[in-house]
JSON list of C-alpha atoms in Angstrom, two decimals:
[
{"chain": "A", "resi": 28, "resn": "MET", "atom": "CA", "xyz": [-96.17, 139.70, -43.24]},
{"chain": "A", "resi": 29, "resn": "ALA", "atom": "CA", "xyz": [-95.50, 136.40, -41.52]},
{"chain": "A", "resi": 30, "resn": "ASP", "atom": "CA", "xyz": [-93.01, 133.86, -42.82]},
{"chain": "A", "resi": 31, "resn": "THR", "atom": "CA", "xyz": [-94.34, 131.27, -45.24]},
{"chain": "A", "resi": 32, "resn": "ALA", "atom": "CA", "xyz": [-92.96, 127.87, -46.10]},
{"chain": "A", "resi": 33, "resn": "ALA", "atom": "CA", "xyz": [-90.36, 127.83, -48.86]},
{"chain": "A", "resi": 34, "resn": "PRO", "atom": "CA", "xyz": [-91.63, 126.33, -52.13]},
{"chain": "A", "resi": 35, "resn": "SER", "atom": "CA", "xyz": [-90.39, 123.00, -53.37]},
{"chain": "A", "resi": 36, "resn": "PRO", "atom": "CA", "xyz": [-88.14, 123.18, -56.45]},
{"chain": "A", "resi": 37, "resn": "SER", "atom": "CA", "xyz": [-90.90, 121.58, -58.51]},
{"chain": "A", "resi": 38, "resn": "ASP", "atom": "CA", "xyz": [-93.47, 124.19, -57.41]},
{"chain": "A", "resi": 39, "resn": "ALA", "atom": "CA", "xyz": [-91.12, 127.10, -58.12]},
{"chain": "A", "resi": 40, "resn": "GLY", "atom": "CA", "xyz": [-90.17, 125.58, -61.47]},
{"chain": "A", "resi": 41, "resn": "ALA", "atom": "CA", "xyz": [-93.80, 125.09, -62.48]},
{"chain": "A", "resi": 42, "resn": "LEU", "atom": "CA", "xyz": [-94.61, 128.71, -61.58]},
{"chain": "A", "resi": 43, "resn": "ALA", "atom": "CA", "xyz": [-91.66, 129.93, -63.65]},
{"chain": "A", "resi": 44, "resn": "GLN", "atom": "CA", "xyz": [-92.69, 127.82, -66.65]},
{"chain": "A", "resi": 45, "resn": "ARG", "atom": "CA", "xyz": [-96.24, 129.18, -66.52]},
{"chain": "A", "resi": 46, "resn": "PHE", "atom": "CA", "xyz": [-94.89, 132.70, -66.31]},
{"chain": "A", "resi": 47, "resn": "VAL", "atom": "CA", "xyz": [-92.59, 132.25, -69.32]},
{"chain": "A", "resi": 48, "resn": "GLN", "atom": "CA", "xyz": [-95.53, 130.98, -71.36]},
{"chain": "A", "resi": 49, "resn": "PHE", "atom": "CA", "xyz": [-97.70, 133.90, -70.21]},
{"chain": "A", "resi": 50, "resn": "ALA", "atom": "CA", "xyz": [-94.98, 136.43, -71.09]},
{"chain": "A", "resi": 51, "resn": "LEU", "atom": "CA", "xyz": [-94.62, 134.93, -74.57]},
{"chain": "A", "resi": 52, "resn": "GLU", "atom": "CA", "xyz": [-98.38, 134.86, -75.17]},
{"chain": "A", "resi": 53, "resn": "ALA", "atom": "CA", "xyz": [-98.65, 138.50, -74.03]},
{"chain": "A", "resi": 54, "resn": "GLY", "atom": "CA", "xyz": [-95.88, 139.57, -76.41]},
{"chain": "A", "resi": 55, "resn": "VAL", "atom": "CA", "xyz": [-93.83, 140.82, -73.46]},
{"chain": "A", "resi": 56, "resn": "LEU", "atom": "CA", "xyz": [-91.07, 138.28, -74.06]},
{"chain": "A", "resi": 57, "resn": "ARG", "atom": "CA", "xyz": [-89.84, 138.41, -77.65]},
{"chain": "A", "resi": 58, "resn": "PHE", "atom": "CA", "xyz": [-87.10, 136.85, -79.73]},
{"chain": "A", "resi": 59, "resn": "GLY", "atom": "CA", "xyz": [-84.97, 138.58, -82.34]},
{"chain": "A", "resi": 60, "resn": "GLU", "atom": "CA", "xyz": [-81.99, 140.91, -82.01]},
{"chain": "A", "resi": 61, "resn": "PHE", "atom": "CA", "xyz": [-82.18, 143.61, -79.37]},
{"chain": "A", "resi": 62, "resn": "LYS", "atom": "CA", "xyz": [-79.52, 146.00, -78.15]},
{"chain": "A", "resi": 63, "resn": "THR", "atom": "CA", "xyz": [-79.30, 146.16, -74.35]},
{"chain": "A", "resi": 64, "resn": "LYS", "atom": "CA", "xyz": [-78.28, 149.13, -72.22]},
{"chain": "A", "resi": 65, "resn": "ALA", "atom": "CA", "xyz": [-74.87, 147.47, -71.95]},
{"chain": "A", "resi": 66, "resn": "GLY", "atom": "CA", "xyz": [-74.54, 147.54, -75.74]},
{"chain": "A", "resi": 67, "resn": "ARG", "atom": "CA", "xyz": [-74.94, 143.77, -76.11]},
{"chain": "A", "resi": 68, "resn": "LEU", "atom": "CA", "xyz": [-77.02, 142.21, -78.88]},
{"chain": "A", "resi": 69, "resn": "SER", "atom": "CA", "xyz": [-79.48, 140.02, -77.01]},
{"chain": "A", "resi": 70, "resn": "PRO", "atom": "CA", "xyz": [-81.52, 137.32, -78.79]},
{"chain": "A", "resi": 71, "resn": "TYR", "atom": "CA", "xyz": [-84.48, 138.02, -76.49]},
{"chain": "A", "resi": 72, "resn": "PHE", "atom": "CA", "xyz": [-86.14, 141.02, -74.90]},
{"chain": "A", "resi": 73, "resn": "PHE", "atom": "CA", "xyz": [-88.48, 141.36, -71.93]},
{"chain": "A", "resi": 74, "resn": "ASN", "atom": "CA", "xyz": [-90.59, 144.52, -71.85]},
{"chain": "A", "resi": 75, "resn": "ALA", "atom": "CA", "xyz": [-92.91, 144.62, -68.82]},
{"chain": "A", "resi": 76, "resn": "GLY", "atom": "CA", "xyz": [-94.46, 147.82, -70.19]},
{"chain": "A", "resi": 77, "resn": "LEU", "atom": "CA", "xyz": [-96.40, 145.59, -72.59]},
{"chain": "A", "resi": 78, "resn": "PHE", "atom": "CA", "xyz": [-98.45, 144.16, -69.71]},
{"chain": "A", "resi": 79, "resn": "ASN", "atom": "CA", "xyz": [-100.67, 147.02, -70.74]},
{"chain": "A", "resi": 80, "resn": "ASP", "atom": "CA", "xyz": [-104.26, 146.09, -70.03]},
{"chain": "A", "resi": 81, "resn": "GLY", "atom": "CA", "xyz": [-106.20, 145.20, -66.90]},
{"chain": "A", "resi": 82, "resn": "ALA", "atom": "CA", "xyz": [-106.31, 141.46, -67.52]},
{"chain": "A", "resi": 83, "resn": "LYS", "atom": "CA", "xyz": [-102.57, 141.16, -68.20]},
{"chain": "A", "resi": 84, "resn": "LEU", "atom": "CA", "xyz": [-101.61, 143.36, -65.25]},
{"chain": "A", "resi": 85, "resn": "GLY", "atom": "CA", "xyz": [-103.91, 141.44, -62.94]},
{"chain": "A", "resi": 86, "resn": "ARG", "atom": "CA", "xyz": [-102.43, 138.11, -64.00]},
{"chain": "A", "resi": 87, "resn": "LEU", "atom": "CA", "xyz": [-98.90, 139.51, -63.68]},
{"chain": "A", "resi": 88, "resn": "ALA", "atom": "CA", "xyz": [-99.70, 140.68, -60.13]},
{"chain": "A", "resi": 89, "resn": "ALA", "atom": "CA", "xyz": [-100.89, 137.15, -59.32]},
{"chain": "A", "resi": 90, "resn": "PHE", "atom": "CA", "xyz": [-97.53, 135.74, -60.49]},
{"chain": "A", "resi": 91, "resn": "TYR", "atom": "CA", "xyz": [-95.67, 138.26, -58.32]},
{"chain": "A", "resi": 92, "resn": "ALA", "atom": "CA", "xyz": [-97.86, 137.41, -55.33]},
{"chain": "A", "resi": 93, "resn": "ASP", "atom": "CA", "xyz": [-97.31, 133.67, -55.85]},
{"chain": "A", "resi": 94, "resn": "ALA", "atom": "CA", "xyz": [-93.54, 134.13, -55.97]},
{"chain": "A", "resi": 95, "resn": "ILE", "atom": "CA", "xyz": [-93.41, 136.58, -53.05]},
{"chain": "A", "resi": 96, "resn": "LEU", "atom": "CA", "xyz": [-95.56, 134.47, -50.74]},
{"chain": "A", "resi": 97, "resn": "ALA", "atom": "CA", "xyz": [-93.71, 131.29, -51.66]},
{"chain": "A", "resi": 98, "resn": "SER", "atom": "CA", "xyz": [-90.30, 132.93, -51.07]},
{"chain": "A", "resi": 99, "resn": "GLY", "atom": "CA", "xyz": [-90.87, 133.36, -47.34]},
{"chain": "A", "resi": 100, "resn": "ILE", "atom": "CA", "xyz": [-89.62, 136.96, -47.51]},
{"chain": "A", "resi": 101, "resn": "THR", "atom": "CA", "xyz": [-91.01, 139.08, -44.67]},
{"chain": "A", "resi": 102, "resn": "PHE", "atom": "CA", "xyz": [-91.80, 142.77, -45.15]},
{"chain": "A", "resi": 103, "resn": "ASP", "atom": "CA", "xyz": [-93.92, 145.58, -43.78]},
{"chain": "A", "resi": 104, "resn": "MET", "atom": "CA", "xyz": [-94.67, 147.56, -46.91]},
{"chain": "A", "resi": 105, "resn": "ILE", "atom": "CA", "xyz": [-94.16, 147.72, -50.68]},
{"chain": "A", "resi": 106, "resn": "PHE", "atom": "CA", "xyz": [-92.29, 150.33, -52.71]},
{"chain": "A", "resi": 107, "resn": "GLY", "atom": "CA", "xyz": [-92.51, 150.85, -56.48]},
{"chain": "A", "resi": 108, "resn": "PRO", "atom": "CA", "xyz": [-89.69, 152.86, -58.11]},
{"chain": "A", "resi": 109, "resn": "ALA", "atom": "CA", "xyz": [-90.77, 155.24, -60.87]},
{"chain": "A", "resi": 110, "resn": "TYR", "atom": "CA", "xyz": [-91.84, 154.53, -63.47]},
{"chain": "A", "resi": 111, "resn": "LYS", "atom": "CA", "xyz": [-92.50, 150.87, -64.22]},
{"chain": "A", "resi": 112, "resn": "GLY", "atom": "CA", "xyz": [-92.45, 149.96, -60.56]},
{"chain": "A", "resi": 113, "resn": "ILE", "atom": "CA", "xyz": [-95.47, 152.18, -59.84]},
{"chain": "A", "resi": 114, "resn": "PRO", "atom": "CA", "xyz": [-98.19, 150.09, -61.53]},
{"chain": "A", "resi": 115, "resn": "LEU", "atom": "CA", "xyz": [-96.40, 146.89, -60.50]},
{"chain": "A", "resi": 116, "resn": "ALA", "atom": "CA", "xyz": [-96.34, 147.80, -56.79]},
{"chain": "A", "resi": 117, "resn": "THR", "atom": "CA", "xyz": [-99.94, 149.02, -56.92]},
{"chain": "A", "resi": 118, "resn": "ALA", "atom": "CA", "xyz": [-101.24, 145.89, -58.62]},
{"chain": "A", "resi": 119, "resn": "VAL", "atom": "CA", "xyz": [-99.28, 143.55, -56.32]},
{"chain": "A", "resi": 120, "resn": "ALA", "atom": "CA", "xyz": [-100.56, 145.38, -53.23]},
{"chain": "A", "resi": 121, "resn": "VAL", "atom": "CA", "xyz": [-104.13, 144.88, -54.48]},
{"chain": "A", "resi": 122, "resn": "GLU", "atom": "CA", "xyz": [-103.51, 141.18, -55.20]},
{"chain": "A", "resi": 123, "resn": "LEU", "atom": "CA", "xyz": [-101.88, 140.57, -51.81]},
{"chain": "A", "resi": 124, "resn": "ALA", "atom": "CA", "xyz": [-104.80, 142.28, -50.08]},
{"chain": "A", "resi": 125, "resn": "ARG", "atom": "CA", "xyz": [-107.20, 140.07, -52.03]},
{"chain": "A", "resi": 126, "resn": "ARG", "atom": "CA", "xyz": [-105.35, 137.09, -50.55]},
{"chain": "A", "resi": 127, "resn": "GLY", "atom": "CA", "xyz": [-105.59, 138.41, -47.01]},
{"chain": "A", "resi": 128, "resn": "HIS", "atom": "CA", "xyz": [-102.24, 140.26, -46.82]},
{"chain": "A", "resi": 129, "resn": "ASN", "atom": "CA", "xyz": [-103.22, 143.93, -46.75]},
{"chain": "A", "resi": 130, "resn": "THR", "atom": "CA", "xyz": [-99.92, 145.81, -47.06]},
{"chain": "A", "resi": 131, "resn": "PRO", "atom": "CA", "xyz": [-99.22, 149.57, -47.32]},
{"chain": "A", "resi": 132, "resn": "PHE", "atom": "CA", "xyz": [-97.44, 150.75, -50.44]},
{"chain": "A", "resi": 133, "resn": "ALA", "atom": "CA", "xyz": [-95.68, 153.84, -51.74]},
{"chain": "A", "resi": 134, "resn": "PHE", "atom": "CA", "xyz": [-93.88, 155.03, -54.84]},
{"chain": "A", "resi": 135, "resn": "ASN", "atom": "CA", "xyz": [-91.70, 157.94, -55.85]},
{"chain": "A", "resi": 136, "resn": "ARG", "atom": "CA", "xyz": [-91.81, 160.70, -58.41]},
{"chain": "A", "resi": 137, "resn": "LYS", "atom": "CA", "xyz": [-88.84, 161.27, -60.66]},
{"chain": "A", "resi": 138, "resn": "GLU", "atom": "CA", "xyz": [-89.03, 164.96, -59.79]},
{"chain": "A", "resi": 139, "resn": "ALA", "atom": "CA", "xyz": [-90.09, 166.33, -56.40]},
{"chain": "A", "resi": 140, "resn": "LYS", "atom": "CA", "xyz": [-93.42, 168.15, -56.31]},
{"chain": "A", "resi": 141, "resn": "ASP", "atom": "CA", "xyz": [-93.16, 171.75, -55.08]},
{"chain": "A", "resi": 142, "resn": "HIS", "atom": "CA", "xyz": [-96.88, 172.29, -54.35]},
{"chain": "A", "resi": 143, "resn": "GLY", "atom": "CA", "xyz": [-99.69, 170.45, -52.59]},
{"chain": "A", "resi": 144, "resn": "GLU", "atom": "CA", "xyz": [-98.25, 167.78, -50.32]},
{"chain": "A", "resi": 145, "resn": "GLY", "atom": "CA", "xyz": [-94.82, 168.31, -51.93]},
{"chain": "A", "resi": 146, "resn": "GLY", "atom": "CA", "xyz": [-91.90, 165.92, -51.91]},
{"chain": "A", "resi": 147, "resn": "SER", "atom": "CA", "xyz": [-91.04, 162.96, -54.10]},
{"chain": "A", "resi": 148, "resn": "LEU", "atom": "CA", "xyz": [-92.93, 160.20, -52.26]},
{"chain": "A", "resi": 149, "resn": "VAL", "atom": "CA", "xyz": [-96.57, 159.23, -52.76]},
{"chain": "A", "resi": 150, "resn": "GLY", "atom": "CA", "xyz": [-98.60, 156.77, -50.69]},
{"chain": "A", "resi": 151, "resn": "ALA", "atom": "CA", "xyz": [-98.00, 155.33, -47.25]},
{"chain": "A", "resi": 152, "resn": "PRO", "atom": "CA", "xyz": [-95.07, 156.65, -45.16]},
{"chain": "A", "resi": 153, "resn": "LEU", "atom": "CA", "xyz": [-91.93, 154.59, -45.71]},
{"chain": "A", "resi": 154, "resn": "GLN", "atom": "CA", "xyz": [-91.30, 152.60, -42.55]},
{"chain": "A", "resi": 155, "resn": "GLY", "atom": "CA", "xyz": [-90.21, 149.17, -41.41]},
{"chain": "A", "resi": 156, "resn": "ARG", "atom": "CA", "xyz": [-88.91, 146.53, -43.81]},
{"chain": "A", "resi": 157, "resn": "VAL", "atom": "CA", "xyz": [-89.57, 147.54, -47.40]},
{"chain": "A", "resi": 158, "resn": "LEU", "atom": "CA", "xyz": [-90.06, 145.22, -50.38]},
{"chain": "A", "resi": 159, "resn": "ILE", "atom": "CA", "xyz": [-89.08, 146.92, -53.66]},
{"chain": "A", "resi": 160, "resn": "ILE", "atom": "CA", "xyz": [-91.00, 145.71, -56.73]},
{"chain": "A", "resi": 161, "resn": "ASP", "atom": "CA", "xyz": [-89.61, 146.21, -60.23]},
{"chain": "A", "resi": 162, "resn": "ASP", "atom": "CA", "xyz": [-89.56, 144.40, -63.58]},
{"chain": "A", "resi": 163, "resn": "VAL", "atom": "CA", "xyz": [-85.92, 143.46, -64.26]},
{"chain": "A", "resi": 164, "resn": "MET", "atom": "CA", "xyz": [-82.49, 144.56, -63.07]},
{"chain": "A", "resi": 165, "resn": "SER", "atom": "CA", "xyz": [-79.74, 145.44, -65.51]},
{"chain": "A", "resi": 166, "resn": "ALA", "atom": "CA", "xyz": [-76.98, 147.41, -63.78]},
{"chain": "A", "resi": 167, "resn": "GLY", "atom": "CA", "xyz": [-78.55, 147.72, -60.33]},
{"chain": "A", "resi": 168, "resn": "THR", "atom": "CA", "xyz": [-78.68, 151.51, -60.64]},
{"chain": "A", "resi": 169, "resn": "ALA", "atom": "CA", "xyz": [-82.42, 151.74, -59.97]},
{"chain": "A", "resi": 170, "resn": "ALA", "atom": "CA", "xyz": [-82.01, 149.48, -56.95]},
{"chain": "A", "resi": 171, "resn": "ARG", "atom": "CA", "xyz": [-79.33, 151.73, -55.47]},
{"chain": "A", "resi": 172, "resn": "GLU", "atom": "CA", "xyz": [-81.52, 154.79, -56.00]},
{"chain": "A", "resi": 173, "resn": "SER", "atom": "CA", "xyz": [-84.48, 153.12, -54.32]},
{"chain": "A", "resi": 174, "resn": "ILE", "atom": "CA", "xyz": [-82.33, 151.96, -51.42]},
{"chain": "A", "resi": 175, "resn": "ALA", "atom": "CA", "xyz": [-80.98, 155.46, -50.84]},
{"chain": "A", "resi": 176, "resn": "LEU", "atom": "CA", "xyz": [-84.48, 156.93, -50.92]},
{"chain": "A", "resi": 177, "resn": "ILE", "atom": "CA", "xyz": [-85.86, 154.34, -48.50]},
{"chain": "A", "resi": 178, "resn": "ARG", "atom": "CA", "xyz": [-82.98, 154.76, -46.06]},
{"chain": "A", "resi": 179, "resn": "GLY", "atom": "CA", "xyz": [-83.30, 158.52, -46.32]},
{"chain": "A", "resi": 180, "resn": "ALA", "atom": "CA", "xyz": [-86.89, 158.18, -45.11]},
{"chain": "A", "resi": 181, "resn": "GLY", "atom": "CA", "xyz": [-85.76, 156.15, -42.10]},
{"chain": "A", "resi": 182, "resn": "ALA", "atom": "CA", "xyz": [-87.01, 152.78, -43.36]},
{"chain": "A", "resi": 183, "resn": "THR", "atom": "CA", "xyz": [-85.11, 149.57, -44.13]},
{"chain": "A", "resi": 184, "resn": "PRO", "atom": "CA", "xyz": [-84.68, 148.34, -47.73]},
{"chain": "A", "resi": 185, "resn": "HIS", "atom": "CA", "xyz": [-85.17, 144.64, -47.11]},
{"chain": "A", "resi": 186, "resn": "ALA", "atom": "CA", "xyz": [-85.84, 142.76, -50.35]},
{"chain": "A", "resi": 187, "resn": "MET", "atom": "CA", "xyz": [-86.65, 143.05, -54.05]},
{"chain": "A", "resi": 188, "resn": "ALA", "atom": "CA", "xyz": [-89.15, 141.21, -56.22]},
{"chain": "A", "resi": 189, "resn": "ILE", "atom": "CA", "xyz": [-88.62, 141.19, -59.98]},
{"chain": "A", "resi": 190, "resn": "ALA", "atom": "CA", "xyz": [-90.28, 139.45, -62.90]},
{"chain": "A", "resi": 191, "resn": "LEU", "atom": "CA", "xyz": [-87.19, 138.12, -64.70]},
{"chain": "A", "resi": 192, "resn": "ASP", "atom": "CA", "xyz": [-83.60, 137.53, -63.64]},
{"chain": "A", "resi": 193, "resn": "ARG", "atom": "CA", "xyz": [-81.56, 137.70, -66.86]},
{"chain": "A", "resi": 194, "resn": "GLN", "atom": "CA", "xyz": [-78.64, 135.96, -65.09]},
{"chain": "A", "resi": 195, "resn": "GLU", "atom": "CA", "xyz": [-76.04, 137.87, -67.06]},
{"chain": "A", "resi": 196, "resn": "MET", "atom": "CA", "xyz": [-72.96, 139.87, -66.20]},
{"chain": "A", "resi": 197, "resn": "ALA", "atom": "CA", "xyz": [-73.52, 143.41, -65.03]},
{"chain": "A", "resi": 198, "resn": "THR", "atom": "CA", "xyz": [-71.31, 146.23, -66.30]},
{"chain": "A", "resi": 199, "resn": "GLU", "atom": "CA", "xyz": [-69.23, 148.96, -64.72]},
{"chain": "A", "resi": 200, "resn": "VAL", "atom": "CA", "xyz": [-67.89, 152.16, -66.23]},
{"chain": "A", "resi": 201, "resn": "ALA", "atom": "CA", "xyz": [-64.12, 152.48, -65.93]},
{"chain": "A", "resi": 202, "resn": "PRO", "atom": "CA", "xyz": [-62.50, 155.88, -65.15]},
{"chain": "A", "resi": 203, "resn": "ASP", "atom": "CA", "xyz": [-61.73, 156.32, -68.85]},
{"chain": "A", "resi": 204, "resn": "GLY", "atom": "CA", "xyz": [-65.39, 155.80, -69.74]},
{"chain": "A", "resi": 205, "resn": "THR", "atom": "CA", "xyz": [-64.96, 152.24, -71.01]},
{"chain": "A", "resi": 206, "resn": "VAL", "atom": "CA", "xyz": [-67.85, 149.90, -70.18]},
{"chain": "A", "resi": 207, "resn": "LEU", "atom": "CA", "xyz": [-66.53, 146.68, -68.66]},
{"chain": "A", "resi": 208, "resn": "ASP", "atom": "CA", "xyz": [-68.23, 143.34, -67.98]},
{"chain": "A", "resi": 209, "resn": "VAL", "atom": "CA", "xyz": [-68.00, 142.19, -64.36]},
{"chain": "A", "resi": 210, "resn": "PRO", "atom": "CA", "xyz": [-68.21, 138.56, -63.16]},
{"chain": "A", "resi": 211, "resn": "TYR", "atom": "CA", "xyz": [-71.52, 138.96, -61.33]},
{"chain": "A", "resi": 212, "resn": "SER", "atom": "CA", "xyz": [-75.06, 139.89, -62.23]},
{"chain": "A", "resi": 213, "resn": "ALA", "atom": "CA", "xyz": [-77.08, 142.87, -61.05]},
{"chain": "A", "resi": 214, "resn": "VAL", "atom": "CA", "xyz": [-79.12, 140.50, -58.89]},
{"chain": "A", "resi": 215, "resn": "GLN", "atom": "CA", "xyz": [-75.97, 139.06, -57.31]},
{"chain": "A", "resi": 216, "resn": "TYR", "atom": "CA", "xyz": [-74.69, 142.60, -56.70]},
{"chain": "A", "resi": 217, "resn": "VAL", "atom": "CA", "xyz": [-77.90, 143.56, -54.91]},
{"chain": "A", "resi": 218, "resn": "GLN", "atom": "CA", "xyz": [-77.77, 140.38, -52.84]},
{"chain": "A", "resi": 219, "resn": "ARG", "atom": "CA", "xyz": [-74.07, 140.41, -51.92]},
{"chain": "A", "resi": 220, "resn": "GLU", "atom": "CA", "xyz": [-73.13, 144.08, -51.84]},
{"chain": "A", "resi": 221, "resn": "LEU", "atom": "CA", "xyz": [-76.40, 145.75, -50.90]},
{"chain": "A", "resi": 222, "resn": "GLY", "atom": "CA", "xyz": [-77.64, 142.99, -48.61]},
{"chain": "A", "resi": 223, "resn": "LEU", "atom": "CA", "xyz": [-81.14, 142.54, -50.03]},
{"chain": "A", "resi": 224, "resn": "ALA", "atom": "CA", "xyz": [-82.92, 139.28, -50.69]},
{"chain": "A", "resi": 225, "resn": "VAL", "atom": "CA", "xyz": [-84.14, 139.01, -54.29]},
{"chain": "A", "resi": 226, "resn": "CYS", "atom": "CA", "xyz": [-87.20, 137.09, -55.42]},
{"chain": "A", "resi": 227, "resn": "ALA", "atom": "CA", "xyz": [-87.60, 136.51, -59.18]},
{"chain": "A", "resi": 228, "resn": "ILE", "atom": "CA", "xyz": [-90.66, 134.94, -60.77]},
{"chain": "A", "resi": 229, "resn": "ALA", "atom": "CA", "xyz": [-88.44, 133.37, -63.44]},
{"chain": "A", "resi": 230, "resn": "LYS", "atom": "CA", "xyz": [-84.81, 133.27, -64.54]},
{"chain": "A", "resi": 231, "resn": "LEU", "atom": "CA", "xyz": [-83.05, 132.88, -67.86]},
{"chain": "A", "resi": 232, "resn": "ASP", "atom": "CA", "xyz": [-82.52, 129.21, -67.00]},
{"chain": "A", "resi": 233, "resn": "ASP", "atom": "CA", "xyz": [-86.30, 128.83, -66.84]},
{"chain": "A", "resi": 234, "resn": "LEU", "atom": "CA", "xyz": [-86.65, 130.35, -70.30]},
{"chain": "A", "resi": 235, "resn": "LEU", "atom": "CA", "xyz": [-84.07, 127.92, -71.67]},
{"chain": "A", "resi": 236, "resn": "GLN", "atom": "CA", "xyz": [-85.87, 125.00, -70.04]},
{"chain": "A", "resi": 237, "resn": "TYR", "atom": "CA", "xyz": [-89.14, 126.15, -71.59]},
{"chain": "A", "resi": 238, "resn": "LEU", "atom": "CA", "xyz": [-87.56, 126.36, -75.05]},
{"chain": "A", "resi": 239, "resn": "GLN", "atom": "CA", "xyz": [-85.88, 123.00, -74.63]},
{"chain": "A", "resi": 240, "resn": "HIS", "atom": "CA", "xyz": [-89.25, 121.27, -74.28]},
{"chain": "A", "resi": 241, "resn": "ARG", "atom": "CA", "xyz": [-90.83, 122.85, -77.35]},
{"chain": "A", "resi": 242, "resn": "ASP", "atom": "CA", "xyz": [-90.98, 120.77, -80.54]},
{"chain": "A", "resi": 243, "resn": "ASP", "atom": "CA", "xyz": [-91.32, 123.82, -82.78]},
{"chain": "A", "resi": 244, "resn": "PRO", "atom": "CA", "xyz": [-88.13, 124.19, -84.92]},
{"chain": "A", "resi": 245, "resn": "ALA", "atom": "CA", "xyz": [-88.33, 127.98, -84.53]},
{"chain": "A", "resi": 246, "resn": "MET", "atom": "CA", "xyz": [-88.28, 127.63, -80.75]},
{"chain": "A", "resi": 247, "resn": "GLN", "atom": "CA", "xyz": [-85.28, 125.32, -80.99]},
{"chain": "A", "resi": 248, "resn": "ALA", "atom": "CA", "xyz": [-83.47, 127.95, -83.06]},
{"chain": "A", "resi": 249, "resn": "HIS", "atom": "CA", "xyz": [-84.29, 130.57, -80.42]},
{"chain": "A", "resi": 250, "resn": "ARG", "atom": "CA", "xyz": [-82.99, 128.21, -77.73]},
{"chain": "A", "resi": 251, "resn": "GLU", "atom": "CA", "xyz": [-79.66, 127.83, -79.52]},
{"chain": "A", "resi": 252, "resn": "ARG", "atom": "CA", "xyz": [-79.22, 131.60, -79.78]},
{"chain": "A", "resi": 253, "resn": "VAL", "atom": "CA", "xyz": [-80.25, 132.20, -76.18]},
{"chain": "A", "resi": 254, "resn": "GLN", "atom": "CA", "xyz": [-77.91, 129.41, -75.04]},
{"chain": "A", "resi": 255, "resn": "ALA", "atom": "CA", "xyz": [-75.01, 130.98, -76.95]},
{"chain": "A", "resi": 256, "resn": "TYR", "atom": "CA", "xyz": [-75.78, 134.34, -75.34]},
{"chain": "A", "resi": 257, "resn": "ARG", "atom": "CA", "xyz": [-75.89, 132.67, -71.93]},
{"chain": "A", "resi": 258, "resn": "ALA", "atom": "CA", "xyz": [-72.50, 131.04, -72.60]},
{"chain": "A", "resi": 259, "resn": "ARG", "atom": "CA", "xyz": [-71.01, 134.44, -73.50]},
{"chain": "A", "resi": 260, "resn": "TYR", "atom": "CA", "xyz": [-72.52, 136.69, -70.85]},
{"chain": "A", "resi": 261, "resn": "GLY", "atom": "CA", "xyz": [-74.11, 134.42, -68.27]},
{"chain": "A", "resi": 262, "resn": "VAL", "atom": "CA", "xyz": [-73.35, 134.01, -64.59]},
{"chain": "A", "resi": 263, "resn": "ALA", "atom": "CA", "xyz": [-74.17, 131.07, -62.35]}
]
């Protein structure tokens, strides 16, 4: 794919605000008390698995395509890590082709197939610069697995596109098994340590901005809880 012009801050912000509203209307973004993989009690939860019909998935793919094309990221093919990344990568490939950017895609199986074509990869051969598409990143584990798989196939892991950047501290497991907060997010880890560009449709800051402009008292209460969580676990 050729380079595209970078979006203006206002364009990117408007896209993020529309996406937050869509995620709320679809019931994918919810407020309450949810325990994360890191053991934190989060006042919000984003479950991309609830984009679970054709209309929602098609609209989600359009948001991904908008963000990817606006980011200026160049790539030769798309990869979707099992499992949530599989329908995401497939839908985004279809949407990009609809817009004139026909791009090969592939995904992996969790367990290698020992019959038929065999192996753990399905779709186009992994080659060139690969864009990984997933929903969110928590600890960066899935990203590392995808990167190892792509490199093992002789291709170059080049960038990632995700729906939501939670902008919160990642965790590491100490030698004694203790889970420790670290002063960087999973997205920052992937960018700085693994060398991949990351494109997110929206960030936690966008969610807070959305809540800030709602007159509904319930939304204001959610904003206060999300803001407190951001103050405790957030990264710049």
